[in-house]
PDB file of C-alpha atoms in Angstrom:
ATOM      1  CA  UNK K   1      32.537  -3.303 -10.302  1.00 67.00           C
ATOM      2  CA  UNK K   2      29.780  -0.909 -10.847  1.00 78.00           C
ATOM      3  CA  UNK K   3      26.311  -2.582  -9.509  1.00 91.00           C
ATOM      4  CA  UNK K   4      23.881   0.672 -10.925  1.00 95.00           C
ATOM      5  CA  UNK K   5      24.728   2.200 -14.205  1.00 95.00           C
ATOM      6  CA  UNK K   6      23.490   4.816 -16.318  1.00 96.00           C
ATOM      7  CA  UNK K   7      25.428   4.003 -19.254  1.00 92.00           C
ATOM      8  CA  UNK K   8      23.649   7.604 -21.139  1.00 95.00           C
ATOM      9  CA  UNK K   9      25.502  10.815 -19.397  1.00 94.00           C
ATOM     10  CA  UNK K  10      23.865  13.294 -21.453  1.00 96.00           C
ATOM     11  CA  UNK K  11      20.659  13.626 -22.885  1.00 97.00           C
ATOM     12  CA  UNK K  12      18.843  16.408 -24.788  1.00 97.00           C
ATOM     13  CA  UNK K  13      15.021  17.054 -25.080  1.00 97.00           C
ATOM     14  CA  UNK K  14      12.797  19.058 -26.684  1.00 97.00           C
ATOM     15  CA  UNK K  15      10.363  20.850 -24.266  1.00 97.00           C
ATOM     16  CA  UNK K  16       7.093  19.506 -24.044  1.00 97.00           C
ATOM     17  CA  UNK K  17       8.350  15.985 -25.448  1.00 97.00           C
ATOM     18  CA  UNK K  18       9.126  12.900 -23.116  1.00 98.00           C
ATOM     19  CA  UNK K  19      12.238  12.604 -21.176  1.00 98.00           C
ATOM     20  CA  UNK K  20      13.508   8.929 -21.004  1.00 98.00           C
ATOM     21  CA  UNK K  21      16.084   8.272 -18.600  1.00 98.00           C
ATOM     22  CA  UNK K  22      17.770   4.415 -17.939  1.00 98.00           C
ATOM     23  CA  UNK K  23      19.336   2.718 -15.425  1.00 97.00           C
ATOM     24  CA  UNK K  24      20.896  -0.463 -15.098  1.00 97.00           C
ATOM     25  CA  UNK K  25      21.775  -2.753 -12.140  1.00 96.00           C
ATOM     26  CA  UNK K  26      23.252  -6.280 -11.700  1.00 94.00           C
ATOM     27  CA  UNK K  27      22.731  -7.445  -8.137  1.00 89.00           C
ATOM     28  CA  UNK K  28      18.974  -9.354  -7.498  1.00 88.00           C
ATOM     29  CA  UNK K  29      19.025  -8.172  -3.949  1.00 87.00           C
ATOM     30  CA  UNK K  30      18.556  -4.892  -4.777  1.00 90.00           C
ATOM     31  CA  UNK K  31      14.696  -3.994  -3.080  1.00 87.00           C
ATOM     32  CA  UNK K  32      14.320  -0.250  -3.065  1.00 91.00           C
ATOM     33  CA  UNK K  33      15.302   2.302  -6.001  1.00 94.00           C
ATOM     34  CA  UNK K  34      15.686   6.267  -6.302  1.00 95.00           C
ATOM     35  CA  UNK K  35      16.058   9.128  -8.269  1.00 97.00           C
ATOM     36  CA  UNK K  36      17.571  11.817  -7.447  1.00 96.00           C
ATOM     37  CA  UNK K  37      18.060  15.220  -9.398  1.00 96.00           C
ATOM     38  CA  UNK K  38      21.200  17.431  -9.259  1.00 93.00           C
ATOM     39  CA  UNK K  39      21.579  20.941 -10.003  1.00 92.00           C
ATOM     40  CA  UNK K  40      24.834  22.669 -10.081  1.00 86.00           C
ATOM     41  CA  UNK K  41      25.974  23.818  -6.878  1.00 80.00           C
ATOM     42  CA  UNK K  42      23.586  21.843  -5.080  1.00 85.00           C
ATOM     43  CA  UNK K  43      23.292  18.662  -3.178  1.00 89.00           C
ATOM     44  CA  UNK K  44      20.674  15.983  -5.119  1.00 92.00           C
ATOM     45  CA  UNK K  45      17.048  16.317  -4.111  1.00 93.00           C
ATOM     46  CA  UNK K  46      14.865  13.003  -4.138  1.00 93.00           C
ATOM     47  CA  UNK K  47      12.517  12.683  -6.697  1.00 96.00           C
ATOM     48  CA  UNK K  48      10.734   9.729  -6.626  1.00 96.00           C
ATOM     49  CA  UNK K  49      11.351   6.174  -5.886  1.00 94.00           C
ATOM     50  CA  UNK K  50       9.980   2.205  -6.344  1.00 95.00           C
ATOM     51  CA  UNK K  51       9.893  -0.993  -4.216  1.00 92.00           C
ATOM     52  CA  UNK K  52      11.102  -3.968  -6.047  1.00 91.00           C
ATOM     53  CA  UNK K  53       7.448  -5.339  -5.169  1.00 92.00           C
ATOM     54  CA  UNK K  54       6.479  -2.828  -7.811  1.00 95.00           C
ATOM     55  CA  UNK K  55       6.651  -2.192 -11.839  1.00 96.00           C
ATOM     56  CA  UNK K  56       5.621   1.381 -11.621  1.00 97.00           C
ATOM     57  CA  UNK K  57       5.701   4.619  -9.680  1.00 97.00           C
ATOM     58  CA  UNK K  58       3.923   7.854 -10.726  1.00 97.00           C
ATOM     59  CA  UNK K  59       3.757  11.101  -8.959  1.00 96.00           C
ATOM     60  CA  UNK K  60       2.809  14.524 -11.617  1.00 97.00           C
ATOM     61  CA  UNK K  61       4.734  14.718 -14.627  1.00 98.00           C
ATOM     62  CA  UNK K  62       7.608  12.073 -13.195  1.00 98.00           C
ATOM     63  CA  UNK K  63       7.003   8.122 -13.247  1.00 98.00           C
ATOM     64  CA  UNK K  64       9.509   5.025 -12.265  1.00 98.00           C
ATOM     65  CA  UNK K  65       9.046   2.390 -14.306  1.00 98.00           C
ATOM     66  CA  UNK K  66      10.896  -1.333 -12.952  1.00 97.00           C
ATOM     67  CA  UNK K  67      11.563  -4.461 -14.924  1.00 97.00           C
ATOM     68  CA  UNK K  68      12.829  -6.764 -12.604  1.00 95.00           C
ATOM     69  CA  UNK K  69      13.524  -9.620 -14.867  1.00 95.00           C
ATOM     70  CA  UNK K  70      15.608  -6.863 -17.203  1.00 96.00           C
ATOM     71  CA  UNK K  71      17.369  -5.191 -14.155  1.00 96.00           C
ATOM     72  CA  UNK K  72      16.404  -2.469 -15.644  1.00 97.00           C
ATOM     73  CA  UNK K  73      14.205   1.276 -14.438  1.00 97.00           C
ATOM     74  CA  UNK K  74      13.745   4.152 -16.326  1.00 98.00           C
ATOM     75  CA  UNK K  75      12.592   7.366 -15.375  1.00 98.00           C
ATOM     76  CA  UNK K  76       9.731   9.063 -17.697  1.00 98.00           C
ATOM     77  CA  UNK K  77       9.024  12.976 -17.374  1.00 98.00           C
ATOM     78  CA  UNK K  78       6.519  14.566 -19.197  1.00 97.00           C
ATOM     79  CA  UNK K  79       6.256  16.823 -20.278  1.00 97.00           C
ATOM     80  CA  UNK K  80       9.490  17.906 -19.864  1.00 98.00           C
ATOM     81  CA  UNK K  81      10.212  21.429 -19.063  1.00 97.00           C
ATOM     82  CA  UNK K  82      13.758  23.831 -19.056  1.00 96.00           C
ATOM     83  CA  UNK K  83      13.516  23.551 -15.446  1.00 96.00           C
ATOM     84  CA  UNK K  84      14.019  19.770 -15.405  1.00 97.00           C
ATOM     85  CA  UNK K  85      17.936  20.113 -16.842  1.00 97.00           C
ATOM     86  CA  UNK K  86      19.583  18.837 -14.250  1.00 96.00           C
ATOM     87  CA  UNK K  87      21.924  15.740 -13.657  1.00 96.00           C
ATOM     88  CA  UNK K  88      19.497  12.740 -12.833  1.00 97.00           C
ATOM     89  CA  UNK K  89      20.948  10.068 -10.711  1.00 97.00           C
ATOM     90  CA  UNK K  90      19.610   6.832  -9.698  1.00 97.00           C
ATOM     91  CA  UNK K  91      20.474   5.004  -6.746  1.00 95.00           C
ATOM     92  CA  UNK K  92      19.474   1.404  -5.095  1.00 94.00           C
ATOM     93  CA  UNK K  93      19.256   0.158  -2.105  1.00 88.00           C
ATOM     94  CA  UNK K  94      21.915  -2.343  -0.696  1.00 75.00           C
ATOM     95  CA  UNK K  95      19.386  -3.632   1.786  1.00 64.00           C
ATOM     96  CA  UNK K  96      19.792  -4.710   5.640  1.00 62.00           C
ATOM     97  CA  UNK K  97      20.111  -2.481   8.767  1.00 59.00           C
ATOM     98  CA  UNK K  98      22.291   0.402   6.860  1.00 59.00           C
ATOM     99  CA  UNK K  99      20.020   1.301   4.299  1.00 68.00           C
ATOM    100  CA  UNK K 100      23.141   1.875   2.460  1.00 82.00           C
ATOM    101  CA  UNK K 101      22.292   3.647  -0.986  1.00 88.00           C
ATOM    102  CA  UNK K 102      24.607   2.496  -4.514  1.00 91.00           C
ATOM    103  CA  UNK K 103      24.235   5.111  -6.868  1.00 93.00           C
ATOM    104  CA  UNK K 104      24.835   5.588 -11.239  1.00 95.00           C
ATOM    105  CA  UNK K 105      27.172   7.777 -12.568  1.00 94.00           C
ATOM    106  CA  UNK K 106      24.610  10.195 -13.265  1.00 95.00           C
ATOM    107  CA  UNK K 107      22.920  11.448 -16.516  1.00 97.00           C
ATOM    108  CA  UNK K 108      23.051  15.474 -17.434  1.00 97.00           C
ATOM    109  CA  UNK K 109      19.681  16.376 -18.878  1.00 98.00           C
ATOM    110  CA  UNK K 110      19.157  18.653 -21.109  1.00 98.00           C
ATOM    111  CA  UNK K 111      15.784  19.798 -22.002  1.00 97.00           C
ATOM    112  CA  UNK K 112      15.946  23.100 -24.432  1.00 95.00           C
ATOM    113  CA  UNK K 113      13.372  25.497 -24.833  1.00 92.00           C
TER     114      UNK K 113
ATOM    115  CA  UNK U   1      13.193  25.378   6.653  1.00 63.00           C
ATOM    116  CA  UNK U   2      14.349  21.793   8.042  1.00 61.00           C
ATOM    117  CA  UNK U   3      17.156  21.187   5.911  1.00 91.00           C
ATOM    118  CA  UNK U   4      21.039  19.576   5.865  1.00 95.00           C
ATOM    119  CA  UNK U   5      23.762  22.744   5.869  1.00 95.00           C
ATOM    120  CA  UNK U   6      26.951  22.030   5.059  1.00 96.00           C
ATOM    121  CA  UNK U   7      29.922  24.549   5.805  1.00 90.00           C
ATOM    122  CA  UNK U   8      31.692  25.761   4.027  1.00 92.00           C
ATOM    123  CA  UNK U   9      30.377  24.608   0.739  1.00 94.00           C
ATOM    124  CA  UNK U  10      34.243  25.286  -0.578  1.00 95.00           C
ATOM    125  CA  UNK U  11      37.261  24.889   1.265  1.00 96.00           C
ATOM    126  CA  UNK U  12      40.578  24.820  -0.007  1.00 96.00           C
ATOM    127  CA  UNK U  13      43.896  23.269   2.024  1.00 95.00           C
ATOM    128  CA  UNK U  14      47.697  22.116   1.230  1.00 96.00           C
ATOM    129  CA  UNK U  15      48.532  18.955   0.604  1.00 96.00           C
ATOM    130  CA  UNK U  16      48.963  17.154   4.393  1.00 96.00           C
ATOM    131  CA  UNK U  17      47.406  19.804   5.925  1.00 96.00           C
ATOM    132  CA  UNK U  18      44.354  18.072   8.227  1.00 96.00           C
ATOM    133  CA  UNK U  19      40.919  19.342   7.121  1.00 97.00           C
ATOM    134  CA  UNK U  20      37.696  19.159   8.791  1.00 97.00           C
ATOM    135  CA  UNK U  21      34.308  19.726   7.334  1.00 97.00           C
ATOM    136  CA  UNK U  22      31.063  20.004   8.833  1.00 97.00           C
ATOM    137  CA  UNK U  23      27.205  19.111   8.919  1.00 97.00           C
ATOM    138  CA  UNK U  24      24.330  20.051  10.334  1.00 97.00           C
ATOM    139  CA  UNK U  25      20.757  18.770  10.104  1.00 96.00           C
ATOM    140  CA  UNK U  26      16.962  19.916  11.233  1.00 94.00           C
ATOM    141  CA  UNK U  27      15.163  17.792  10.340  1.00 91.00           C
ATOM    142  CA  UNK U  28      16.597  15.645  13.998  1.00 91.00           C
ATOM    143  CA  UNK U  29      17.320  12.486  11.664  1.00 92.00           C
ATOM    144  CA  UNK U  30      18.633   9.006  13.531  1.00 92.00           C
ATOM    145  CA  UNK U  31      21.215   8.655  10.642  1.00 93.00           C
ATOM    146  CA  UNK U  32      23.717  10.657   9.173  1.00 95.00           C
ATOM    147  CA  UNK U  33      26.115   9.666   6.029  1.00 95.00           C
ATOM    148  CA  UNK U  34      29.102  11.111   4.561  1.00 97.00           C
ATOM    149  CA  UNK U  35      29.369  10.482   0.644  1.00 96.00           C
ATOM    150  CA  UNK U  36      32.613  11.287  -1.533  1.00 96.00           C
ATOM    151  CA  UNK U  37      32.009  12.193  -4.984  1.00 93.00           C
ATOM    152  CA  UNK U  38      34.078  12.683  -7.656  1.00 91.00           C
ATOM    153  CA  UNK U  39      33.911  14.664 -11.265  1.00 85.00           C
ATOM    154  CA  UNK U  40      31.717  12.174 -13.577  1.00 82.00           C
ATOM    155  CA  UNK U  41      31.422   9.559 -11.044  1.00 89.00           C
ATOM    156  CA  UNK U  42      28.518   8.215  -8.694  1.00 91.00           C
ATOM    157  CA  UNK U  43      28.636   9.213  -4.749  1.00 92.00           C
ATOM    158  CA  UNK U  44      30.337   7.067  -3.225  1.00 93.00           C
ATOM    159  CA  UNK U  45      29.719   6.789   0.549  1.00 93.00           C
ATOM    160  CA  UNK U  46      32.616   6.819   3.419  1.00 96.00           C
ATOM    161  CA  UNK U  47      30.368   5.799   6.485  1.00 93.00           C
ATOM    162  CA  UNK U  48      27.209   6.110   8.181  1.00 93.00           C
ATOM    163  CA  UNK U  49      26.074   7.177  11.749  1.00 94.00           C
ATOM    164  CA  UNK U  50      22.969   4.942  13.002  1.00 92.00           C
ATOM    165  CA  UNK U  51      22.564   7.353  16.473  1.00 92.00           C
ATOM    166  CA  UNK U  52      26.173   7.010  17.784  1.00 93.00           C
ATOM    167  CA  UNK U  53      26.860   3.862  16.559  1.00 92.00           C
ATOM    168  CA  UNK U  54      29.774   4.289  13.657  1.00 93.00           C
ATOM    169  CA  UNK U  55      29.770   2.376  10.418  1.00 91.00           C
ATOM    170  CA  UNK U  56      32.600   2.288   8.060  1.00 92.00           C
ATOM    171  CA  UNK U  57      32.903   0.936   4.917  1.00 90.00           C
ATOM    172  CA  UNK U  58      35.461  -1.220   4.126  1.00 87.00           C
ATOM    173  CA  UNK U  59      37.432   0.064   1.425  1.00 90.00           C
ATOM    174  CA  UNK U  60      37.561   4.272   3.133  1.00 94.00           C
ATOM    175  CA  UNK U  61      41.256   5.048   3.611  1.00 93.00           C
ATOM    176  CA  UNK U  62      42.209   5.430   7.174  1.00 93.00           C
ATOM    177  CA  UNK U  63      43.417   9.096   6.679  1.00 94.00           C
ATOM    178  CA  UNK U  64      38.954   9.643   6.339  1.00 97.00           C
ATOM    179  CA  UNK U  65      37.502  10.181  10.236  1.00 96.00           C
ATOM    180  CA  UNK U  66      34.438  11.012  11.153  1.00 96.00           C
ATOM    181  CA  UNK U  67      32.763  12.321  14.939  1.00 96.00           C
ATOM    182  CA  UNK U  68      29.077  12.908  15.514  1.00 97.00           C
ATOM    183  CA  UNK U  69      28.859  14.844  18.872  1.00 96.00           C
ATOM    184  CA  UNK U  70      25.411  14.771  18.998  1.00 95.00           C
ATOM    185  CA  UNK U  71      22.172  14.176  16.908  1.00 94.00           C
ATOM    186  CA  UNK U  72      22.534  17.667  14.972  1.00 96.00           C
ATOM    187  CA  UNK U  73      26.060  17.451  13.889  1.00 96.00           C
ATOM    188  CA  UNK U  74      28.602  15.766  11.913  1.00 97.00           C
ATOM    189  CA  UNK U  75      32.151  16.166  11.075  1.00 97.00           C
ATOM    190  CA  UNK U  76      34.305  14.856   8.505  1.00 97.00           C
ATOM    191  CA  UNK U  77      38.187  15.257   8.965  1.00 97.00           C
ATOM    192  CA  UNK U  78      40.920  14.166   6.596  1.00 97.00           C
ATOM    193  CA  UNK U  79      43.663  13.679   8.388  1.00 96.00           C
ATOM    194  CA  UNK U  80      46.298  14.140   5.668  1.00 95.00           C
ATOM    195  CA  UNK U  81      44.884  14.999   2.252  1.00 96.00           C
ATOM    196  CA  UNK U  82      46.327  13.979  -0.706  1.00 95.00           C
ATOM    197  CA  UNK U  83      45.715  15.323  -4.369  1.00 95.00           C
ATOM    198  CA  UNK U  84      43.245  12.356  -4.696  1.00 95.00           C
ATOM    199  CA  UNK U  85      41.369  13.844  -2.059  1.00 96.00           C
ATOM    200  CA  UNK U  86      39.498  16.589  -3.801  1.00 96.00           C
ATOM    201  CA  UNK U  87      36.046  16.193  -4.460  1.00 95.00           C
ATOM    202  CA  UNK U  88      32.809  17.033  -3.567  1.00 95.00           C
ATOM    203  CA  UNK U  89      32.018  16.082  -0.032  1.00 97.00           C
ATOM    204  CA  UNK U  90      28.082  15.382   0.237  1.00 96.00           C
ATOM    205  CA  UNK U  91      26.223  14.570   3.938  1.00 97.00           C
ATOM    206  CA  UNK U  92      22.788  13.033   3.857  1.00 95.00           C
ATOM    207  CA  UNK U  93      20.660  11.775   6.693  1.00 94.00           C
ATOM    208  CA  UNK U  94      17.521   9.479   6.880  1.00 91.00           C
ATOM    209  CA  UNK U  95      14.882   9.172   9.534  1.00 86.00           C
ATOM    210  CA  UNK U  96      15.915   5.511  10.519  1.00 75.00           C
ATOM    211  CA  UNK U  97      13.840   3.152  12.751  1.00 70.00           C
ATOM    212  CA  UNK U  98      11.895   1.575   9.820  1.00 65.00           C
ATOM    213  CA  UNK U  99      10.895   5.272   8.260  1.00 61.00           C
ATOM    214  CA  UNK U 100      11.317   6.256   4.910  1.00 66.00           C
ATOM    215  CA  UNK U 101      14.305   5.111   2.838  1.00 74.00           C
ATOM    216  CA  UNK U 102      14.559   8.506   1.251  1.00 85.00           C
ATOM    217  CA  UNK U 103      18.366   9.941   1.856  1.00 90.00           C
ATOM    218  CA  UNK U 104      17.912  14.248   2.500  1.00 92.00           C
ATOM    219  CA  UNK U 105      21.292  16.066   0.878  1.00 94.00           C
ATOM    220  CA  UNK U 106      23.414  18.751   1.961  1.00 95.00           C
ATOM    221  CA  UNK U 107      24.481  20.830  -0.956  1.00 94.00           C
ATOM    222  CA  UNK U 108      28.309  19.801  -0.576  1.00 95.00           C
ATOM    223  CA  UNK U 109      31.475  20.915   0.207  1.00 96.00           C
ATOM    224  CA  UNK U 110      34.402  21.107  -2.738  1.00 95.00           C
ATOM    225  CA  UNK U 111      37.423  20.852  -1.735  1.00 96.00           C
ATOM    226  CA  UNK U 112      40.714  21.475  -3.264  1.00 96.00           C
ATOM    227  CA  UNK U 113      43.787  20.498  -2.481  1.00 96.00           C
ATOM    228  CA  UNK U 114      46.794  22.456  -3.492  1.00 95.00           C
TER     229      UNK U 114
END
């Protein structure tokens, strides 16, 4: 039973247009969310993140947007660059003393020169 | 740079044979987790140090073991791997004590078992 998904694993961008990445989860009790970008070889680096208390997050060319009632955050970029193909992940927080973080599958972005 | 290093970032063993892999952190974080990830799929996570206090989750097989020594390092050994074993090994740590939520990656280990 998969409580975050990210039902979109690839996605392919012009540069300089918006990037538009979704993410679905089922369980209300969710309270914190994340996004985290993946290069190959690497570990995932956070990129930004939302409290449920919130419908939007912005920080440079990246913004979180959260619709609570929908379940549903997306992940804006623009402008996108080449530099921003990467796999995108987003993750939610379980809640309570383990901070315990349920991640998507992931979404491979593609954003060509 | 403060960072999480993981060694070796690929390590190959024979089916059985016990494997250990380690991490390391600088940035002296209270909490230290240990996620399993597989081609195509999310991280999944194994357990969690809080300090020395050890946290499984319920559904990681027995043959998964974990030791933090102290604050700095963690270990991960697999006792007898099977084929279902490889995968990308990923350790993360958080401040803890009411801190930011934000999890800090290693860059993995891949291992393969022959």
């Amino acid at each position: 039973d998969q409580q975050v998904k990210q039902n979109s694993p690839s996605l392919s961008v012009q540069e300089g247009r918006i990037s538009i990445l979704n993410c679905d989860y089922t369980n209300s009790m969710f309270d914190y969310f994340l996004w985290y970008k993946k290069y190959p070889a690497e570990g995932p680096t956070f990129l930004i993140s939302i409290s449920s208390i919130k419908d939007k997050n912005e920080d440079g060319r990246f913004t979180v947007f959260l619709n609570k009632s929908a379940k549903h955050l997306s992940l804006h970029i623009v402008p996108s660059q080449p530099g921003d193909s990467a796999v995108y992940f987003c993750a939610a927080r379980g809640g309570g003393a383990t901070n315990k973080l349920i991640f998507g599958t992931g979404t491979l972005l593609a954003v060509q020169p | 740079d403060a960072m999480v290093i993981q060694n070796p970032r690929y390590q190959v063993t024979q089916f059985g044979k016990p494997v250990t892999l380690s991490c390391s952190q600088t940035l002296n974080h209270n909490v230290m987790y240990w996620y399993q990830q597989k081609s195509s799929q999310a991280p999944k996570l194994l357990f969690h140090y809080y300090d020395k206090d050890f946290n499984n989750e319920a559904d990681t097989p027995d043959n998964f073991q974990s030791r933090r020594p102290n604050t700095s390092f963690c270990f991960l050994d697999i006792r007898s791997p099977g084929l279902g074993d490889a995968a990308m090994y990923l350790c993360a740590t958080r401040v803890g004590g009411g801190g930011t939520d934000t999890q800090y990656f290693g860059p993995g280990t891949r291992l393969t078992v022959l």
